[in-house]
Coordinates of C-alpha atoms in Angstrom, one line a residue:
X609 CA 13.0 -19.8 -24.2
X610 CA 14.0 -18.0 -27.3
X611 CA 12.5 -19.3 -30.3
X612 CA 13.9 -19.1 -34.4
X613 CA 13.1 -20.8 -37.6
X614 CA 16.5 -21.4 -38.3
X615 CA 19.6 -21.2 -35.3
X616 CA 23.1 -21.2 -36.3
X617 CA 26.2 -22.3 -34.8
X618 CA 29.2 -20.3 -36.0
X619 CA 29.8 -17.0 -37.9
X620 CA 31.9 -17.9 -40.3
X621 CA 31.8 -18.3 -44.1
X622 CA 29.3 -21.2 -43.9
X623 CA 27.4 -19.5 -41.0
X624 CA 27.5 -16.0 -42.1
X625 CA 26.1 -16.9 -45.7
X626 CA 23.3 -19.1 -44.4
X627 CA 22.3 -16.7 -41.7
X628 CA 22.2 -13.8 -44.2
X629 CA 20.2 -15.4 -47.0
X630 CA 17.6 -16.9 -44.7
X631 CA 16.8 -13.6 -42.7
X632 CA 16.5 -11.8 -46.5
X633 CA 14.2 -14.4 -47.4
X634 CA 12.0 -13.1 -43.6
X635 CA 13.0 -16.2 -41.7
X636 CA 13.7 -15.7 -37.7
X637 CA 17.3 -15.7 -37.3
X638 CA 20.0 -16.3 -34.4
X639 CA 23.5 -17.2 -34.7
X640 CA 25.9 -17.5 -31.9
X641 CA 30.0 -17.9 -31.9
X642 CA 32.0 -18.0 -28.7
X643 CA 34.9 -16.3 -30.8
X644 CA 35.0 -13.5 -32.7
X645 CA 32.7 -13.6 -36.0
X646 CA 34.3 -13.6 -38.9
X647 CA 35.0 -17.5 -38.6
X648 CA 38.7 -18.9 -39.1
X649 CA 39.8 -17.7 -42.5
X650 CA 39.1 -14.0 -42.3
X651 CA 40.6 -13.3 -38.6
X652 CA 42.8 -16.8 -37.5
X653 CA 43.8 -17.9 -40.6
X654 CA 43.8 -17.5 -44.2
X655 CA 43.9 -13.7 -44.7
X656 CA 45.7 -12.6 -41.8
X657 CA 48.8 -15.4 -43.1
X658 CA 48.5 -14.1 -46.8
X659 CA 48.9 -10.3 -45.5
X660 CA 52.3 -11.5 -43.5
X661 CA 53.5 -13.2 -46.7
X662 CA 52.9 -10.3 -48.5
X663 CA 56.2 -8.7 -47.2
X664 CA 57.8 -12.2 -47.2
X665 CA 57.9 -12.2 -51.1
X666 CA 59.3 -8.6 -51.5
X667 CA 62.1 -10.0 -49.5
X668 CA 62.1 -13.1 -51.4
X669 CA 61.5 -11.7 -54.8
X670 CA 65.0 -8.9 -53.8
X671 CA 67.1 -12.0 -52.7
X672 CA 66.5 -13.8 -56.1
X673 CA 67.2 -10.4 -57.9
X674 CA 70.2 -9.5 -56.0
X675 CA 72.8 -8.6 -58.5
X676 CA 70.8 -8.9 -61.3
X677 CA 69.5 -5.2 -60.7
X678 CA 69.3 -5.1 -56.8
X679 CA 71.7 -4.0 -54.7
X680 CA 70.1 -4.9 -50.8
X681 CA 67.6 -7.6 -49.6
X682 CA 65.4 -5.8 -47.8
X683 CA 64.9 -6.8 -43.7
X684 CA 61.2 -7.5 -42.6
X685 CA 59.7 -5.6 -39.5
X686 CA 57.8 -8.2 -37.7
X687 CA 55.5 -5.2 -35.5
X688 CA 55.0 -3.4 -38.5
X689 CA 53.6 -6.8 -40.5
X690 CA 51.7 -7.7 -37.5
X691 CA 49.9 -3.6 -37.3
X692 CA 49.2 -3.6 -40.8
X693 CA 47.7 -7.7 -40.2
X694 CA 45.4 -6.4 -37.6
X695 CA 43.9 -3.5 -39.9
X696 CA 42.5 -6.0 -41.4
X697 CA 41.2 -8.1 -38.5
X698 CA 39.6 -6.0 -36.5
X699 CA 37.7 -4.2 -39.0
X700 CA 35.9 -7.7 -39.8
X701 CA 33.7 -8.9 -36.2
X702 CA 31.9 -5.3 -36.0
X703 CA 31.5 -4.9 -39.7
X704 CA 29.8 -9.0 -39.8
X705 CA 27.5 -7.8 -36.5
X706 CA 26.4 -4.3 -37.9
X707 CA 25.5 -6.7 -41.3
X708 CA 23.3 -9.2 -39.0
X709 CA 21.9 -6.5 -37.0
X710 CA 20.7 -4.6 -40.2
X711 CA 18.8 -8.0 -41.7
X712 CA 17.2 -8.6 -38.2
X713 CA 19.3 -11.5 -37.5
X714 CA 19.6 -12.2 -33.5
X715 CA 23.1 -12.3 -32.5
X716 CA 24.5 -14.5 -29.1
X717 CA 28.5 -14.6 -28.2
X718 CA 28.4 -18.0 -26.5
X719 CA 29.5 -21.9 -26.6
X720 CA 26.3 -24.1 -27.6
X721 CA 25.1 -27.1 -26.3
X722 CA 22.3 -29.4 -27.3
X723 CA 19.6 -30.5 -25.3
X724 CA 17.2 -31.9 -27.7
X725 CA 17.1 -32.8 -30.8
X726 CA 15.9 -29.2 -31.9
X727 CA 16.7 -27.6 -28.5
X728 CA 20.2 -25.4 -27.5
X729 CA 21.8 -24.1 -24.3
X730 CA 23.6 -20.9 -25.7
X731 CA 25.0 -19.8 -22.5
X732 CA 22.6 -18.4 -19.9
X733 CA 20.2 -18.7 -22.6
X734 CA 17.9 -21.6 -24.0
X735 CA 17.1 -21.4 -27.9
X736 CA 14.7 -23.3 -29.6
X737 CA 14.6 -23.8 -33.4
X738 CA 13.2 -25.6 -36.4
X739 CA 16.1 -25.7 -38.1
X740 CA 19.8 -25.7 -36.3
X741 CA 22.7 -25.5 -38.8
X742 CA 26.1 -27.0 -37.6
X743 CA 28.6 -24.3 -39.1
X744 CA 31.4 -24.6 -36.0
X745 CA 34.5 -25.0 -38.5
X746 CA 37.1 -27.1 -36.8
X747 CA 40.1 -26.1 -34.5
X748 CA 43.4 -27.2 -33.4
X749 CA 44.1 -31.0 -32.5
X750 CA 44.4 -31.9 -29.0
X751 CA 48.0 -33.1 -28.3
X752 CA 47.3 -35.1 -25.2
X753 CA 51.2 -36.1 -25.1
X754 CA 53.1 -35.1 -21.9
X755 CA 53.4 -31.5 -22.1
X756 CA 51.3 -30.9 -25.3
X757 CA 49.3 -27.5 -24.2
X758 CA 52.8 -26.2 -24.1
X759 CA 52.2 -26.0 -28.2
X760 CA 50.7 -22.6 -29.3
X761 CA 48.1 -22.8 -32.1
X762 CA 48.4 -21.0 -35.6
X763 CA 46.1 -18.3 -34.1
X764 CA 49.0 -17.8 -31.9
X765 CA 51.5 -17.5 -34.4
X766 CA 49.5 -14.9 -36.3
X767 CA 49.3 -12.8 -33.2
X768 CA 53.2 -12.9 -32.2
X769 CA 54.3 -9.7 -30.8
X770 CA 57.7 -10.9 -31.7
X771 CA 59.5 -13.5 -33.6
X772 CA 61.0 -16.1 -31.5
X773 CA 64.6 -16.4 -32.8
X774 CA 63.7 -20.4 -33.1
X775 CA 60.6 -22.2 -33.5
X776 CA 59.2 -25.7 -33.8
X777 CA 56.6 -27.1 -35.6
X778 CA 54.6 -30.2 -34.7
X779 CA 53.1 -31.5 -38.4
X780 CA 54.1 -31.3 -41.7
X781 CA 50.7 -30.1 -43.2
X782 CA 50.4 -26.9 -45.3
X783 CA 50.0 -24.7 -41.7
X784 CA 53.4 -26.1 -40.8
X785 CA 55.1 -25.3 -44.2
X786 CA 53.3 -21.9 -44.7
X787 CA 54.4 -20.7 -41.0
X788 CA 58.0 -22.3 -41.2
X789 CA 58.8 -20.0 -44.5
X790 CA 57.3 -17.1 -42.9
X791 CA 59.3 -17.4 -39.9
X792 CA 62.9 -18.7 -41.7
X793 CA 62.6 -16.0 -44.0
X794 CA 62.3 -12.9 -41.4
X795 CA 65.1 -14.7 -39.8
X796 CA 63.7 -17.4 -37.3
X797 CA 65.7 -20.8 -37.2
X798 CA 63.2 -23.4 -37.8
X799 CA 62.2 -26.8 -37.4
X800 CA 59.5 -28.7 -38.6
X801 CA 58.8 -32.6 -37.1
X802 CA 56.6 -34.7 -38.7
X803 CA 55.5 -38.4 -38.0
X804 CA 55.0 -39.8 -41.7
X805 CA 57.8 -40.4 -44.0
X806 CA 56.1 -37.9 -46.6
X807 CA 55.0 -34.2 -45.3
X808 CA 51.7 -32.6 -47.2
X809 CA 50.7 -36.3 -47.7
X810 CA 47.3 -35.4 -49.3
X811 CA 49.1 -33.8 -52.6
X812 CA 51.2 -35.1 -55.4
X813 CA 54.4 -36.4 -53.8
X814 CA 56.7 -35.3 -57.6
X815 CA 55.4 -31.8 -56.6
X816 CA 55.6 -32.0 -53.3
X817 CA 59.6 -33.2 -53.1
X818 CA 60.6 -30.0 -55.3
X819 CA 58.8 -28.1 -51.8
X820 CA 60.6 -30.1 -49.5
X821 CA 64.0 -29.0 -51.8
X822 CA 63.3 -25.5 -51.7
X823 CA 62.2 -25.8 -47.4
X824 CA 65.2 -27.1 -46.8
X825 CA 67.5 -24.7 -48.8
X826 CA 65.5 -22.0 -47.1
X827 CA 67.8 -23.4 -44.0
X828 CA 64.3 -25.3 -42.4
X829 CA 65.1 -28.8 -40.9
X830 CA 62.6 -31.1 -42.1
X831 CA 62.7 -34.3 -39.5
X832 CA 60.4 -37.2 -40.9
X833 CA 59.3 -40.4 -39.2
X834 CA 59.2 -38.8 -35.5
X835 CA 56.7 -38.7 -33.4
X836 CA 56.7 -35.9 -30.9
X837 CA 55.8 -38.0 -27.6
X838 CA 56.4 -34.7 -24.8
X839 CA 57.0 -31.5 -24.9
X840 CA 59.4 -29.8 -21.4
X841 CA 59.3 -26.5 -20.1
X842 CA 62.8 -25.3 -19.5
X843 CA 64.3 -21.7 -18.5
X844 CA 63.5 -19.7 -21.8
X845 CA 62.6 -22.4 -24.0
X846 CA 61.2 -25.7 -24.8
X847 CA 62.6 -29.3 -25.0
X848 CA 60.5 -31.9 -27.5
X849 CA 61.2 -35.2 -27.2
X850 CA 60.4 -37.3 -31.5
X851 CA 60.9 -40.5 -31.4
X852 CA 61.7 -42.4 -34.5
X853 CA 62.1 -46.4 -35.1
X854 CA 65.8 -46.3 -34.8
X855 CA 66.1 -43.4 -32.4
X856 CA 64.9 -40.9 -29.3
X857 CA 65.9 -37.1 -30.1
X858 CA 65.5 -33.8 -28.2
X859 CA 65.1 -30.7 -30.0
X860 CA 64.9 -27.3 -28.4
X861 CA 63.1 -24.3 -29.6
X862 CA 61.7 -20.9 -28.0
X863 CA 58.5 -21.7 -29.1
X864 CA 56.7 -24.9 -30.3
X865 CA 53.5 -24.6 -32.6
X866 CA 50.9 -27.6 -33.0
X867 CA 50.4 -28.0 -36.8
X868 CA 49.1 -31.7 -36.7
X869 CA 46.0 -31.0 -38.1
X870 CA 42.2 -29.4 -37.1
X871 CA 39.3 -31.6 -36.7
X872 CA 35.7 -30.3 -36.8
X873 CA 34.4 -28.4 -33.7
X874 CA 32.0 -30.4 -33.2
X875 CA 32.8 -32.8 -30.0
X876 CA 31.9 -30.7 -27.2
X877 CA 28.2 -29.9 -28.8
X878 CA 26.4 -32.5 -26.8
X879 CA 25.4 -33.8 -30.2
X880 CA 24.2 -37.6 -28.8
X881 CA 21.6 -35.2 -27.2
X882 CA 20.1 -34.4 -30.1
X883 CA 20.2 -37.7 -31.9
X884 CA 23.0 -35.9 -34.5
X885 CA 25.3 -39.3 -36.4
X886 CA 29.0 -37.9 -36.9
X887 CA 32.5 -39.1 -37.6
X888 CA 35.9 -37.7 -36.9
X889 CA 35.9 -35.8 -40.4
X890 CA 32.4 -33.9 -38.9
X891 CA 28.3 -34.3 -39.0
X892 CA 27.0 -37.1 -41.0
X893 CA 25.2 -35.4 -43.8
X894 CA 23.1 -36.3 -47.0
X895 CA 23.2 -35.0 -50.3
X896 CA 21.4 -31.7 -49.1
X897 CA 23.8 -31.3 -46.2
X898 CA 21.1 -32.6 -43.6
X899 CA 21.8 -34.8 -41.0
X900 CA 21.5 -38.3 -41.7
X901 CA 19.9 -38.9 -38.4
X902 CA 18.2 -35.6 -37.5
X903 CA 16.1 -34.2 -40.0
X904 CA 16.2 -30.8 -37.8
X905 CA 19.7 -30.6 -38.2
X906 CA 21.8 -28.8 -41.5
X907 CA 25.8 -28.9 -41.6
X908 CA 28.2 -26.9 -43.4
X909 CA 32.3 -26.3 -43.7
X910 CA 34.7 -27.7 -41.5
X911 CA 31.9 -29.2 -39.5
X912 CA 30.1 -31.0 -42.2
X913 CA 31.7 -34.7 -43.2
X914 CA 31.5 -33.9 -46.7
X915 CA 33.2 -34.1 -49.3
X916 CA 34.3 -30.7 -49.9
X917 CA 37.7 -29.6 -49.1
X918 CA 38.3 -27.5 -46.4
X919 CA 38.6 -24.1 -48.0
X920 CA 36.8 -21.2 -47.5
X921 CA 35.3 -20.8 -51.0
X922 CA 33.7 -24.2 -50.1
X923 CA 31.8 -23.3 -47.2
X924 CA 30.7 -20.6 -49.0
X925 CA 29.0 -23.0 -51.5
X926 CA 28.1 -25.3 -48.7
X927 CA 26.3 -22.3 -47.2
X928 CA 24.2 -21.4 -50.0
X929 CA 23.3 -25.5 -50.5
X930 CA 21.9 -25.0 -46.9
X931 CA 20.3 -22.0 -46.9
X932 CA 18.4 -22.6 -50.4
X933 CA 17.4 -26.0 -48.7
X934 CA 16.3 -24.3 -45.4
X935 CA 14.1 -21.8 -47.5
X936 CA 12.9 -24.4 -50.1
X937 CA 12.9 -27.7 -48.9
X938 CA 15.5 -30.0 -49.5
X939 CA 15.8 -29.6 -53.4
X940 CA 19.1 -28.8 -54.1
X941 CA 21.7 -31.1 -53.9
X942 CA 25.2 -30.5 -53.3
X943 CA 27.5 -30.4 -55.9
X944 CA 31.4 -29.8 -56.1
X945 CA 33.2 -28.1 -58.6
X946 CA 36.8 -28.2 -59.4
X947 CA 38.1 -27.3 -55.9
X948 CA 42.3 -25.6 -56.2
X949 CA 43.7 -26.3 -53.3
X950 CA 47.7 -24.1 -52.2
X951 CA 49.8 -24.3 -49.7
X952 CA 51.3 -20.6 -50.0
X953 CA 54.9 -21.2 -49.2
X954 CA 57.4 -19.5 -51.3
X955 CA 57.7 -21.2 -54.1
X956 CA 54.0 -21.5 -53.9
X957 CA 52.7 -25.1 -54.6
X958 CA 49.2 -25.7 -55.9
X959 CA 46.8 -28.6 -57.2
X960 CA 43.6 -29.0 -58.4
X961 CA 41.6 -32.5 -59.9
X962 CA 42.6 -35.5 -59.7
X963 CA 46.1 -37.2 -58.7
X964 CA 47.7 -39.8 -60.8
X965 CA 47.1 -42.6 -58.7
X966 CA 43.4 -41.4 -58.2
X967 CA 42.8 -41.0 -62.0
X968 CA 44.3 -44.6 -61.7
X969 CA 41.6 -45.9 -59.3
X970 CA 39.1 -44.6 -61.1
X971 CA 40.3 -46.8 -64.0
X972 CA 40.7 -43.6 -66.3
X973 CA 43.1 -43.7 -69.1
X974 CA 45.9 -41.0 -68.8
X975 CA 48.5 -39.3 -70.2
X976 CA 50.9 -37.9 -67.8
X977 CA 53.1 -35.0 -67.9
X978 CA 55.5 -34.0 -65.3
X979 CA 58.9 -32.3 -65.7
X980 CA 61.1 -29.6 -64.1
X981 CA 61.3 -26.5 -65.9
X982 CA 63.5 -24.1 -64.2
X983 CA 65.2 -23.6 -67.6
X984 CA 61.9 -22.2 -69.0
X985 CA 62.0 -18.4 -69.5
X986 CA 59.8 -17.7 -66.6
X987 CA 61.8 -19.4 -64.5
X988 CA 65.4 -18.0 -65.7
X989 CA 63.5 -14.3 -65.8
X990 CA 62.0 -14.3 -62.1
X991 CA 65.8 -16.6 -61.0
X992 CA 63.7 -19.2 -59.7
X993 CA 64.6 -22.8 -59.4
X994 CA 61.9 -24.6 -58.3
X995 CA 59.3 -24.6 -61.4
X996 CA 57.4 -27.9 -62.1
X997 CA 54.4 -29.4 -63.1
X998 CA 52.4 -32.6 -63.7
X999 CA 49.4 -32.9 -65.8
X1000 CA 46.8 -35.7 -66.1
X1001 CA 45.1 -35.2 -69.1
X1002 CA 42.4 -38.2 -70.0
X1003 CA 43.5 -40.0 -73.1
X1004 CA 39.7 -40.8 -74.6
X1005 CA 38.6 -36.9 -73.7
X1006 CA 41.4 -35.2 -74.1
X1007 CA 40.2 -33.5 -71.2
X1008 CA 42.5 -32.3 -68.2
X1009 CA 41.8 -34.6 -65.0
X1010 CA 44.5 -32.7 -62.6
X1011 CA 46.7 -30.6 -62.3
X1012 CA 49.5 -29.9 -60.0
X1013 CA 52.0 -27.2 -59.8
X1014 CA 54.9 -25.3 -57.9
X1015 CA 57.0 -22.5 -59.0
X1016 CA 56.1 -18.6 -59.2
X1017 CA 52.6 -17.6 -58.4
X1018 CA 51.1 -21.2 -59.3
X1019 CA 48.1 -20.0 -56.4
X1020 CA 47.2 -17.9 -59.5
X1021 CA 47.7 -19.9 -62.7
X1022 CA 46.0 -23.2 -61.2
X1023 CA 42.7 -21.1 -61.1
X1024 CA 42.5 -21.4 -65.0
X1025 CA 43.8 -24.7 -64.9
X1026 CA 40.2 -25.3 -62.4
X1027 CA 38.2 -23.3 -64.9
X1028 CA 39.4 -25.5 -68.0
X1029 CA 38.7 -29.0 -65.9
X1030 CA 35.3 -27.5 -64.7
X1031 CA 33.9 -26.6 -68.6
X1032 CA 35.4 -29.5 -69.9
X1033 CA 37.9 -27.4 -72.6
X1034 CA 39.5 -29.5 -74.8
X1035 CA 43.4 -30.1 -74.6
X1036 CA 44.0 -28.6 -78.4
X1037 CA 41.5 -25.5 -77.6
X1038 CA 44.2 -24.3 -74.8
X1039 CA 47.0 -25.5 -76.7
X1040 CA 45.9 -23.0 -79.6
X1041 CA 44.8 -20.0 -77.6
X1042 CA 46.7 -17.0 -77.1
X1043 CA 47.7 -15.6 -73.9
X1044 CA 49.5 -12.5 -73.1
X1045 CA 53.5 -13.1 -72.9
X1046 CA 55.6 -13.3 -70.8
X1047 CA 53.5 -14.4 -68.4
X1048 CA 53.0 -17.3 -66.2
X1049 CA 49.6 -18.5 -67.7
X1050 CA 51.3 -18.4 -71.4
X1051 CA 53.5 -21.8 -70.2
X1052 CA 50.1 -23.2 -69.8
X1053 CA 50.0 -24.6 -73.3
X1054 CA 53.2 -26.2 -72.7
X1055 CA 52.6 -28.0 -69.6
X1056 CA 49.8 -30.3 -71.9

């Protein structure tokens, strides 16, 4: 029996900040992942995708320019993207180790199970702890349809040695849409099947339908209000059956990629063992990120039902909420700042606050500002024709509530659009400051 003041499960963002700060303040340390460390974001997901992108937009940015003062639209090379990816990748799990290793902190490359309520089988070995953090992230949905581990995961597509000439994906989240660009753009035929009648359902449908324009002039097929029910193997590709409320349909594809969402890898931790309450969404926690039912037990990221968004920065914070409460005693609660979400398509779409109809809910009294502004200079200068936003601006304040956004680099403009919700900045003081022009943060002032 190996025993820790504090054991965590998962090395990523939430996991590797927790483990680090509790080990610096001379805590006994372990932390186990049966992938990789590094965690989701920094090898399967968010990084990895944005260098891809990267040579997505010089080919997108040539296209727009093309005769405007470029003669050729540059081709992408998938190997090269996917060599230049990996230099990033597999730098990360040695340089994470090395960092535990220097600050003492005990390091296991296993699944974990519970067996008490502060005791863990981490595989041939049995770990006891005071404190056990929950920091698994989550991972790809089972699709327990006829045929479903046919589907590759996300992690998959990031690896591809090659581009299938055709691909299918299953969801229309923000993994879906991201991937679908990437792949129609370096010359894929795509197809994207979702079961609701809106895709990216969690953000601001006026936004969203200027996405599902520019997805679909990007030659993607968008089908809505299928459900895939069975996937077929055939010679060298795949058959997927959708089935709608008027119709059955097949599609056919050389590869099919499950994008219907990722739940919290949580449900194969024995956690009834240990007396731990969850929910789908992850471990029931308190204010301090404790479980609810298991005083021994912390939670953070992805695993945590909390209500953070499921972004990396936000583990991070979750992570730090932990580890001070590990170190302390529970005395600092959990609080959330303006959280900017993007889906990093090309146009990129991006949202931070409040929706309308949640500013609604809340009984707030708004003024809302939404209009299509491909005729604004940016727009006309960069030959870009999706370019909108919608503002929610509370009428006694006169304080931004949300904000939500696509056109050219919106992933960077709704940062200060976060920073002004988050200090509270009155709708005149932006409407008076200066920023540097042309740039995309000067049509700030005219979006309120």
């Amino acid at each position: 029996m190996k025993n820790y003041d504090v054991f965590i499960i998962g090395s990523g963002m939430a996991g590797m900040t927790i483990a680090n700060k509790c080990a610096s303040k001379g805590l006994t340390v372990g932390i186990t992942d049966e992938l990789p460390y590094g965690g989701t974001c920094a090898l399967r997901g968010c990084d990895p995708k944005k260098v891809i992108i990267g040579a997505t937009e010089v080919r997108d940015f040539a296209k727009r320019l093309k005769g405007n003062g470029i003669d050729t639209i540059p081709k992408v090379n998938w190997k090269d993207i996917m060599a230049f990816k990996q230099s990033f990748v597999d730098e990360m799990p040695p340089k994470i180790e090395k960092g535990y290793k220097k600050n003492g902190i005990d390091t296991f490359h296993s699944s974990a199970k519970f067996l008490s309520e502060n005791t863990l089988e981490v595989g041939n070995d049995k770990v006891k702890a005071i404190k056990i953090v929950i920091a698994s992230g989550s991972k790809p949905r089972v699709l327990e349809f006829e045929g479903g581990h046919f589907a590759k995961s996300s992690a998959d597509f990031l690896n591809l040695a090659e581009l299938p000439k055709s691909l299918l994906f299953i969801g229309g989240g923000y993994i879906a849409f991201e991937f679908a660009h990437i792949a129609a753009r370096c010359g894929a035929e795509v197809t994207i099947v979702h079961r609701g009648e809106n895709p990216l359902e969690n953000f601001e449908q006026d936004i969203v339908k200027h996405l599902v324009s520019a997805t679909k002039e990007l030659g993607i097929k968008l089908i809505l209000n299928t459900d895939v029910t069975a996937i077929e193997k055939l010679d060298n590709q795949y058959r997927v059956k959708g089935k709608s409320q008027e119709k059955t349909e097949y599609f056919e594809a050389e590869a099919v990629f499950n994008s219907a969402g990722r739940p919290p890898a949580i449900f194969d931790l024995n956690l009834e063992k240990a007396n731990i309450a969850f929910t789908k969404k992850g471990v029931t926690i308190d204010k301090y990120l404790q479980s609810i039912s298991n005083p021994n037990i912390y939670a953070a990221g992805d695993a945590a039902d909390s209500e953070g968004l499921p972004l990396t920065p936000v583990a991070v914070l979750e992570g730090h909420t932990v580890a001070s409460n590990i170190i302390k005693g529970n005395s600092k609660e959990i609080s959330y700042p303006p959280m900017p979400t993007v889906v990093f398509t090309l146009p990129t779409m991006a949202s931070v606050g409040y929706s309308e109809s949640k500013a609604k809910a809340l009984n707030y009294n708004i003024q809302v500002n939404y209009k299509e502004v491909g005729n604004w200079f940016n727009a006309k200068r960069l030959n870009v024709e999706e370019y909108a936003f919608k503002t929610i601006i509370d009428v006694e304040t006169q304080t931004i509530l949300g904000a939500h956004l696509i056109g050219p680099h919106t992933e960077e403009t709704i940062n200060l659009f976060a920073m002004a919700i988050k200090t509270k900045m009155k709708v005149n003081d932006i409407r008076t400051m200066i920023f540097s022009y042309p740039t995309l943060a000067s049509d700030i002032p005219h979006m309120l």
